[in-house]
XYZ file of C-alpha atoms in Angstrom:
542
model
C 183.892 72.069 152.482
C 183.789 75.136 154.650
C 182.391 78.588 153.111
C 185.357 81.289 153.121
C 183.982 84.050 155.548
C 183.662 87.826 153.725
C 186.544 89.550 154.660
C 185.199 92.961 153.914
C 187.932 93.803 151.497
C 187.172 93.407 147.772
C 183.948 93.133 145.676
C 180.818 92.877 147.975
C 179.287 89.033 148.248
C 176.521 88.347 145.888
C 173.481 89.275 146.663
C 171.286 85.777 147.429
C 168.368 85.341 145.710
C 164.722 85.234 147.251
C 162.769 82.021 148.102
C 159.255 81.917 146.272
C 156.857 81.863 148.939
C 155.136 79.039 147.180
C 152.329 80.858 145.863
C 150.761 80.496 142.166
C 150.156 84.274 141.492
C 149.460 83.604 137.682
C 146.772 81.095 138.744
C 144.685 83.373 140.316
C 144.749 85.856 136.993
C 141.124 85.831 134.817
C 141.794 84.171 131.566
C 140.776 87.652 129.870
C 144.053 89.172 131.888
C 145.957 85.826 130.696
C 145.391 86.316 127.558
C 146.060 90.344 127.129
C 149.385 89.151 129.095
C 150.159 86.590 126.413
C 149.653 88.799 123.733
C 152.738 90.469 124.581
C 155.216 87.659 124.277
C 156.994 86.960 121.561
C 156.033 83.270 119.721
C 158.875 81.088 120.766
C 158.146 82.091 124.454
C 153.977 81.690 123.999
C 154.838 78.360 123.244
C 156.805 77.221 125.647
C 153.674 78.520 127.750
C 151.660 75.964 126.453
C 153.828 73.431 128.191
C 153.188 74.665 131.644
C 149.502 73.377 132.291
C 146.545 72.367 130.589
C 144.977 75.868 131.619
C 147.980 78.050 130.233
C 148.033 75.392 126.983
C 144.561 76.082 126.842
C 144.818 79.812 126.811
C 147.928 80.550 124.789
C 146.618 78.713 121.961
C 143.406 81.319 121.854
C 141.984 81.969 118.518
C 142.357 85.573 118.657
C 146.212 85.935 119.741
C 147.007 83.798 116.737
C 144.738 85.829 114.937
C 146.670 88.930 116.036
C 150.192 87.376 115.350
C 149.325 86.633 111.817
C 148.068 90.331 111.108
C 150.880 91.587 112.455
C 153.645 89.415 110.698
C 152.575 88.616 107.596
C 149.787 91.085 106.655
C 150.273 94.461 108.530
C 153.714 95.870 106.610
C 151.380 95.096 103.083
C 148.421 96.719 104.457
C 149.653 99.593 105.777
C 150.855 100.583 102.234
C 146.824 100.798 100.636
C 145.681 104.526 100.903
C 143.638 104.885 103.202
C 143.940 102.260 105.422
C 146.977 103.281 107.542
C 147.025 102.088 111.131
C 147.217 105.307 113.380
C 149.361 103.562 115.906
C 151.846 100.974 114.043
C 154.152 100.246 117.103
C 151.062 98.700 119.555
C 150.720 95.387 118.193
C 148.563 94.092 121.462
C 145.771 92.373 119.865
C 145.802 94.541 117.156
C 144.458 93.612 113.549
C 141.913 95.200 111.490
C 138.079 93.536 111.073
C 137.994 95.032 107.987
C 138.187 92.476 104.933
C 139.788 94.558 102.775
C 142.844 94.939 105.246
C 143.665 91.018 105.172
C 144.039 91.116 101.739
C 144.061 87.261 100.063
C 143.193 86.285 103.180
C 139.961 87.753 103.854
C 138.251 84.124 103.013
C 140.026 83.032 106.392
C 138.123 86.000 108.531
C 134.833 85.055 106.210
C 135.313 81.603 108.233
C 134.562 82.524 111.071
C 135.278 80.535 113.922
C 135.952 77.704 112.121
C 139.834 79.031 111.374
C 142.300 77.308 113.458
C 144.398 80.548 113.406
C 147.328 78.702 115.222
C 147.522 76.250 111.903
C 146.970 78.633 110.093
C 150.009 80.839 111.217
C 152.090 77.509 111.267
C 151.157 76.672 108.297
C 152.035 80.339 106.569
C 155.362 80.517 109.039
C 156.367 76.766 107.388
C 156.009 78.246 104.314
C 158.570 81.575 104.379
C 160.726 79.126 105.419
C 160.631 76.180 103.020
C 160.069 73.827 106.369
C 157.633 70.521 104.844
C 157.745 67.311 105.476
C 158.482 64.998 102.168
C 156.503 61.825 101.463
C 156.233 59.445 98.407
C 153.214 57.114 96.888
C 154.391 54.927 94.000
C 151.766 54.888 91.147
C 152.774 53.566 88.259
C 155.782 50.504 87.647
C 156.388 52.391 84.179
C 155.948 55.745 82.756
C 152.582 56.056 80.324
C 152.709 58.382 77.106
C 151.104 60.649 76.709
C 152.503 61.948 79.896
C 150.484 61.491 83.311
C 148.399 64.051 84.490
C 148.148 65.372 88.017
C 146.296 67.905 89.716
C 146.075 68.934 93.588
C 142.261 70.071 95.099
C 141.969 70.882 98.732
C 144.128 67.861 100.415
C 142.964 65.641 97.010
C 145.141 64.358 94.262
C 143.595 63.979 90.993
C 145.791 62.407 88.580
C 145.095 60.805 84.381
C 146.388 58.862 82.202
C 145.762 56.130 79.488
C 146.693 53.336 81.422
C 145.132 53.479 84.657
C 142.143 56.147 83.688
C 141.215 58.856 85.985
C 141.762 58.553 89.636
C 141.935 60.021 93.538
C 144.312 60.324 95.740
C 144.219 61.478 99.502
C 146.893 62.636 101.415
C 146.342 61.623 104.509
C 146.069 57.899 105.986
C 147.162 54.316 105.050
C 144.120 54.312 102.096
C 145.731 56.901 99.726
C 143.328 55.695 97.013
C 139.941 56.985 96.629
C 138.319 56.400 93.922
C 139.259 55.366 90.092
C 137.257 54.983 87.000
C 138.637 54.113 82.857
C 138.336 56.987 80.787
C 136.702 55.556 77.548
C 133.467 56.442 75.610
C 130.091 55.018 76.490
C 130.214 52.463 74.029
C 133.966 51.172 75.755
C 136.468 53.470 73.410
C 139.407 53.859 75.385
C 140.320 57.799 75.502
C 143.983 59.000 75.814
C 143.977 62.196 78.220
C 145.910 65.009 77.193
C 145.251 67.936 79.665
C 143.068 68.478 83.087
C 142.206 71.188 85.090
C 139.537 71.393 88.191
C 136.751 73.594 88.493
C 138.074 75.692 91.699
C 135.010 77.896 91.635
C 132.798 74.990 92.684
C 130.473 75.392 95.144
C 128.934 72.232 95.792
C 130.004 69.939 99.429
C 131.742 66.656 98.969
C 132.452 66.867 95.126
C 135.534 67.774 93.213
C 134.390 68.706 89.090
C 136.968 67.657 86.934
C 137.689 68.497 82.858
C 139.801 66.424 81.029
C 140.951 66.847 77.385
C 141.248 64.057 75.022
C 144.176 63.214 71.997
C 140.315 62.649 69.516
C 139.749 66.519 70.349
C 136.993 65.531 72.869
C 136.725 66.411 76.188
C 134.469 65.240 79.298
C 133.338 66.674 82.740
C 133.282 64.158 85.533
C 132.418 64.564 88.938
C 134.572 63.153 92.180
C 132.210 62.267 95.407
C 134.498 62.336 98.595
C 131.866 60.818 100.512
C 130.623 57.995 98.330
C 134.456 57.557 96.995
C 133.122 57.173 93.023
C 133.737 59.487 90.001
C 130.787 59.516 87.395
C 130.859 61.175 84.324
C 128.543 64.417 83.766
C 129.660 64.919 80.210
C 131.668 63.821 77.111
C 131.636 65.816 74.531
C 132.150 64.538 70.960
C 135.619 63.845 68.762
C 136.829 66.873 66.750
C 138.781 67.094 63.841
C 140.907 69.754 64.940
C 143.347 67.706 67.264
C 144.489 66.844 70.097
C 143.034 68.927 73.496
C 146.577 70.398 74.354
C 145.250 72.583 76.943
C 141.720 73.059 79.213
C 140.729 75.593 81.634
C 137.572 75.059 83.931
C 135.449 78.063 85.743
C 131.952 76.343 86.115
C 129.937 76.739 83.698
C 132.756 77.718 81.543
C 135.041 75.490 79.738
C 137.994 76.742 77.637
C 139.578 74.034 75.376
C 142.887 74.526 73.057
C 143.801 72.665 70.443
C 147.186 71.609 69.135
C 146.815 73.680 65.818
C 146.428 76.530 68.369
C 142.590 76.162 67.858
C 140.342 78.125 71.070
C 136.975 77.574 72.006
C 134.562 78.653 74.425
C 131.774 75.924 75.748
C 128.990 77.798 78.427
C 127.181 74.885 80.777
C 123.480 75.494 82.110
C 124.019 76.699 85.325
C 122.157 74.617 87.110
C 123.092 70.795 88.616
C 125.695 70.221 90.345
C 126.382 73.631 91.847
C 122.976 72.774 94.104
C 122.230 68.771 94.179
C 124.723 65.712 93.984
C 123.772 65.376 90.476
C 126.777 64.759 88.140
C 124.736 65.413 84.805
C 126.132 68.644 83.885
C 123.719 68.712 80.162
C 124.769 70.138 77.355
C 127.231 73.274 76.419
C 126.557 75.686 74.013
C 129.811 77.161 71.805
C 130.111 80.762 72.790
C 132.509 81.776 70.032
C 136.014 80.042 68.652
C 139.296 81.659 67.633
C 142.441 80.119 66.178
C 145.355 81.926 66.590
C 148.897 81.662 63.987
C 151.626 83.424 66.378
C 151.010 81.369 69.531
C 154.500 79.159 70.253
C 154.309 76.893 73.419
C 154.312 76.623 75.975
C 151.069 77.554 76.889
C 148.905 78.856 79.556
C 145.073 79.273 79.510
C 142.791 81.090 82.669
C 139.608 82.011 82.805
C 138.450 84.948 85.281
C 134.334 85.530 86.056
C 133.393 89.290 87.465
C 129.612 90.996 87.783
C 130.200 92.452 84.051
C 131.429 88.778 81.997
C 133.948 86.607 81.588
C 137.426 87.072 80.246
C 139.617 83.755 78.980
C 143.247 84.479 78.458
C 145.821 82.547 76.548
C 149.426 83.142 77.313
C 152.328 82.063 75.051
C 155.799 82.582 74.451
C 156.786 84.647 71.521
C 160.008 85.386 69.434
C 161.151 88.963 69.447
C 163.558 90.457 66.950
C 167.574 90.213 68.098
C 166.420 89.249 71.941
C 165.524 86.204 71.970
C 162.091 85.198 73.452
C 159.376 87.020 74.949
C 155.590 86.388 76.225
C 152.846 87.246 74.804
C 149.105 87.867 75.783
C 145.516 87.354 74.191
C 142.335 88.402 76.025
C 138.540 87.103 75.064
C 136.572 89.466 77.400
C 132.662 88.239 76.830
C 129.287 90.290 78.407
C 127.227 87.760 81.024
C 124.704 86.445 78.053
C 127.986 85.451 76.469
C 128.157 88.180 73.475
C 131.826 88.808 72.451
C 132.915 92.397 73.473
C 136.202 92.383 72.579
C 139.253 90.364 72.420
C 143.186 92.146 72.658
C 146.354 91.522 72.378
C 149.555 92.785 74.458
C 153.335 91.924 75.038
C 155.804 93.986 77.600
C 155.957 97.157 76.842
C 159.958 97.205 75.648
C 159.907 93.735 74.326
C 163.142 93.426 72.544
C 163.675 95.884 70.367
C 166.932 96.773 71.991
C 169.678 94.280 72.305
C 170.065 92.380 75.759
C 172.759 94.304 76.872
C 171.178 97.444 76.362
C 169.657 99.833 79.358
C 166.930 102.340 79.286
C 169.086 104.630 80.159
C 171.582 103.978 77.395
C 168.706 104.407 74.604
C 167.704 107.784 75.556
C 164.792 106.624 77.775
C 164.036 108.624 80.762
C 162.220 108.123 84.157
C 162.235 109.460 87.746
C 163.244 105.999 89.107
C 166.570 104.967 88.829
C 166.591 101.584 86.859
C 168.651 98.387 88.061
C 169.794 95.698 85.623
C 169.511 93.430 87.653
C 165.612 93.831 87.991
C 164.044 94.453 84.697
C 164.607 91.997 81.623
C 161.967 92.352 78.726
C 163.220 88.824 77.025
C 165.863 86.036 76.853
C 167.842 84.800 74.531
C 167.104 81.109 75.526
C 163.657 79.586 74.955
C 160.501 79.251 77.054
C 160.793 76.117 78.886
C 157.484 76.733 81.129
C 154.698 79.638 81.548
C 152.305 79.808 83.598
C 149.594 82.479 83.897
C 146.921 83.867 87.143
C 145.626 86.993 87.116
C 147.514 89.667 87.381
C 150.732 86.823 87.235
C 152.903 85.761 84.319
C 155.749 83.692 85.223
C 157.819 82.383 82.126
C 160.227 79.460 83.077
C 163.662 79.513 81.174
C 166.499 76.623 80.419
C 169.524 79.162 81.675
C 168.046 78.619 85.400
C 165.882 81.900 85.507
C 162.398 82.909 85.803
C 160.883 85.927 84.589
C 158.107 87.495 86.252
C 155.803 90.259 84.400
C 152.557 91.979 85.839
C 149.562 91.897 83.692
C 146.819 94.849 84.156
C 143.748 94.308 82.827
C 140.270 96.099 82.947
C 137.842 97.567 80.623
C 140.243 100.545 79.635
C 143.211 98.641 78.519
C 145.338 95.126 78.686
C 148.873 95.977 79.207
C 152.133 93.895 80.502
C 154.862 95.737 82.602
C 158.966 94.538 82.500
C 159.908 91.556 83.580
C 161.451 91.308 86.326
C 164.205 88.421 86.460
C 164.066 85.892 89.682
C 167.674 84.030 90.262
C 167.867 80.904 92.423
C 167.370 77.850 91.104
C 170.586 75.538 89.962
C 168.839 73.985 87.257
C 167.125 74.121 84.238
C 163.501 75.239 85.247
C 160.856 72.795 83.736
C 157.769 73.502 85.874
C 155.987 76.735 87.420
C 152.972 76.932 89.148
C 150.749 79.879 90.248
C 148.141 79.661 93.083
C 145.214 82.059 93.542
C 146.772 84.075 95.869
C 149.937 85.005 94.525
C 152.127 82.130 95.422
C 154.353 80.253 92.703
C 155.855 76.991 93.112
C 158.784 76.419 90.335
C 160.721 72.867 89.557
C 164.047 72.765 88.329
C 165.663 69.868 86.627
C 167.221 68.462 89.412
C 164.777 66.272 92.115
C 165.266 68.646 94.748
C 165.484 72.132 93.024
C 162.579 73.111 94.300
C 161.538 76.898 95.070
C 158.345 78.607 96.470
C 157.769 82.757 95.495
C 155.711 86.012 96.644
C 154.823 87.307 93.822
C 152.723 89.864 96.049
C 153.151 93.321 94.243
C 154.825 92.006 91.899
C 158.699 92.036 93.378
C 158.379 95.654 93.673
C 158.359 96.588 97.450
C 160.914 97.503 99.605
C 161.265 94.426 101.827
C 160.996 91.882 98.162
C 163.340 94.514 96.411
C 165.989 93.871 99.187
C 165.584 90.609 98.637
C 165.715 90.120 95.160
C 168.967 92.072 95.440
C 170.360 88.895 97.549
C 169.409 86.270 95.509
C 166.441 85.203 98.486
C 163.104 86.216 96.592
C 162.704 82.634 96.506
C 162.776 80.458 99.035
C 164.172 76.286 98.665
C 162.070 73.918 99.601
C 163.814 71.989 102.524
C 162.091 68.852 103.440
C 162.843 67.451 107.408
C 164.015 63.984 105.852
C 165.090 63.360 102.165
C 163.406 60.193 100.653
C 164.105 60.753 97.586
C 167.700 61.682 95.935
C 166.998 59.290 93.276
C 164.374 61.335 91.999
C 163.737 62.863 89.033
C 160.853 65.281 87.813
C 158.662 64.198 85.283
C 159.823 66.056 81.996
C 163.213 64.777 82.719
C 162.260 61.202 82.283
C 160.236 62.573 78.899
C 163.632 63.264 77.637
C 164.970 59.737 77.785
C 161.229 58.065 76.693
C 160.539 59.441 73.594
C 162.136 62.771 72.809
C 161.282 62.938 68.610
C 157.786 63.047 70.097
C 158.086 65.598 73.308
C 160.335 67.480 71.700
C 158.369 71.287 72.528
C 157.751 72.113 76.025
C 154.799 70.842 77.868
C 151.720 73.266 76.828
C 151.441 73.472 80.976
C 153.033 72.159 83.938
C 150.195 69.582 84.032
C 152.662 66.692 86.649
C 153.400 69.843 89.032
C 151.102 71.347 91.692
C 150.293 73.177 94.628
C 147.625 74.042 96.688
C 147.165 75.601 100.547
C 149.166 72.978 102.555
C 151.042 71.294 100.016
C 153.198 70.853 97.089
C 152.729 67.330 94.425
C 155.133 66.551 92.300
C 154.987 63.737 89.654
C 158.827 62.275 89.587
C 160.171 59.274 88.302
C 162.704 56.868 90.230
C 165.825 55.651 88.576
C 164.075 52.116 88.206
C 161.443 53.851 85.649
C 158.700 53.675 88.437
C 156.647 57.191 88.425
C 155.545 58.205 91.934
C 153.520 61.088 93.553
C 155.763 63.604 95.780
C 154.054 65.276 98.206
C 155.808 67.887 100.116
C 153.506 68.855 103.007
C 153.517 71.849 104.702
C 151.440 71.724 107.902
């Protein structure tokens, strides 16, 4: 077909675009000026760099622009709000973050690392979950459901789960040999024990082992010691029967163990501090009871912490609590204990307006006055429906309730005073909530009764920034987990099986969400298929 000559009436012909002259400009760049290049572009186009050449692949994935990105998202609008640390330029964002620890927040244990952070996972990882992005995977554990309930706990990529039929075992995540390890829980002269609670010693600081408490329904309890690399548990301690019930909750801060009874019974136990924090050794000796307290206005469910500073210890018991006309509260106790282990006080404290007014009442309304205007959408001291969950981390109290809410109140505490601020209500979920979980850094994982009503939270500052304010406003302060393929619709959590098993005997909430947790990369569930087999969940973030 013949081109139509320009007549030259009309629009001028297009202008026709340049031949390359076949050179490779970029190629002859430093990989210092490659990389101050790449730190301009946004992410979606830095990746697509990486699929150029093995050079470019090589250099766009450098440690230090993904260190830079993940200031400058996720950590740069937070810091810039401590006194004192204000960037003096907030709109260059080339390569700019802070060496500072103090500026990264949680995070500083990532900048500790060294150069052993893969800062590209790392920003994946974080980006995966704003977004609710995981990938959803299932490993069948049981054929039946055991009572008491199973018990599962997630450690650094390893699943630690209990119960009376198939005693204490390990789980990995990754690979075709999920199984670890696996050892009966029974007394040294063949007793079988019936666990009741667990928790993990996350201040550990020994390489290769995993300490693990576990209460028993005899009021014992035992410390046992996980060996990644040999694949064995091995018992470092069993403490002996009680009379004072069943172990209904356990909290583990090495060499600290905090134990609570069903008849609302707490003690103390203090471990020599020597063995396994410095040698493979699982013999952990003898405790010694630091002091004991039984409380008479404690309702479940329950949540026990224990936090370690230069001065002491402090171990905390939360618990719901029934308020007059308003329904149902929280309510918080404080041991606080000098290093030798001498009691130097213990407190109490509940939100400050906890529900003396009726739920339909404002601030305002009463006469109260303050320089902020209040919303009522935000604040809610109590609720008329009970506690179906709780679950405490310093300075984080998240309450759990059956009318599909959470309620999220911030806890100060230091030598001068223990105090807890409003609540602050959290809409989302289309379920009954039955299971919350807080990590260490202010992330919250909550279950509702439906398999897939599943929801991840900041509870950085407490809901009370601009950018969370905005979006507790529209109903997106928590985000839905949305795995990439959906193996599971027949899936239940755990405490909705309880319901059909044996209700006249799980009739009160769970003491803790002891079949729901969460570390760094993931998210383990404990769920039940409609056949009555229990399986493992894992929803896996990286």
């Amino acid at each position: 077909m013949l081109k139509r000559r320009y007549d030259g009436t009309g629009d001028s012909p297009p202008s026709k675009r340049s031949r390359s002259d076949g050179l490779d400009r970029l190629s002859l760049l430093s990989d210092e000026l490659l990389i101050v290049l790449f730190s301009y572009l946004p992410i979606h186009d830095l990746i697509r760099c990486e699929r150029l050449s093995r050079r470019l692949k090589s250099l766009a994935s450098d440690s230090q622009i993904w260190k830079a990105a993940y200031y400058d998202r996720f950590l740069r609008h937070r810091a810039a709000r401590i006194p004192g640390l204000r960037e003096t330029n907030t709109f260059n964002k080339s390569l700019l973050y802070s060496s500072k620890i103090s500026k990264w927040l949680e995070d500083g244990h990532l900048v500790r690392q060294g150069g052993a952070t893969n800062w590209k996972r790392q920003y994946k990882l974080r980006h995966n979950w704003s977004r609710g992005s995981c990938r959803k995977t299932e490993t069948r554990i049981a054929e039946r459901p055991s009572i008491p309930p199973l018990l599962v706990r997630l450690h650094e990529g390893t699943i630690i789960t209990a119960d009376s039929t198939a005693g204490l075992r390990a789980w990995s995540m990754h690979g075709e040999d999920r199984l670890i390890a696996t050892t009966p829980l029974s007394t040294r002269e063949g007793t079988s024990l019936v666990p009741t609670s667990l928790a993990i010693n996350n201040a550990s600081t020994a390489v290769n082992l995993i300490h693990v408490s576990i209460g028993f329904s005899d009021g014992s309890f035992g410390i046992y010691a996980l060996n990644n690399r040999k694949r064995s548990f091995s018992l470092g301690y069993l403490h002996p029967s009680s009379i004072n019930g069943t172990i209904s909750a356990i909290a583990f801060a090495f060499p600290y163990v905090v134990t609570l009874t069903e008849d609302q019974l707490l003690s103390l136990y203090s471990f020599p501090d020597t063995g396994p924090k410095v040698s493979d050794s699982p013999d952990f000796g003898g405790p010694r009871l630091l002091c004991s307290l039984k409380s008479y206005t404690a309702w479940p469910p329950l949540s026990l912490a224990i936090r370690r500073s230069t001065a002491g210890i402090t171990t905390s018991i939360a618990y719901a609590m029934p308020t007059y006309t308003s329904g149902w509260s929280v309510g918080l106790q404080e041991l606080r204990l000098s290093s030798d282990g001498s009691i130097v006080e213990t407190r109490l404290a509940t939100p400050a307006d906890h529900g003396f007014l009726p739920l339909n009442t404002s601030a305002i309304a009463s006469g109260v006055t303050t320089d902020t205007p209040i919303r009522a959408f935000r604040h809610r001291p109590s609720s008329s429906t009970k506690l179906t969950t709780l679950s405490y981390t310093h300075p984080y109290l998240l309450a759990g309730h059956s009318d599909n809410t959470l309620i999220l109140y911030m806890v100060t505490s230091n030598a001068e005073e223990l105090s807890i601020a409003p609540g602050t209500l959290l809409c989302g979920h289309t379920s009954s909530v039955l299971g919350t979980h807080i990590g260490d850094r202010g992330k919250a994982v909550s279950v509702g009764g439906h398999g897939n009503d599943l929801r991840v939270w900041e509870l950085e500052g407490g809901m009370y920034s601009t950018i969370s304010r905005r979006r507790l406003a529209l109903g997106e302060a928590g985000v839905p987990i949305r795995p990439d393929r959906d193996i599971g619709n027949e899936l239940l959590p755990y405490p909705e099986m309880l319901k059909s098993i044996s209700r006249q005997t799980y009739d009160e909430p769970m003491m803790d969400s002891s079949w729901l947790s969460f570390d760094e990369e993931s998210v383990v569930m404990l769920a039940e298929k409609k056949q009555g087999a229990q399986a493992l969940v894992v929803y896996n973030f990286a």
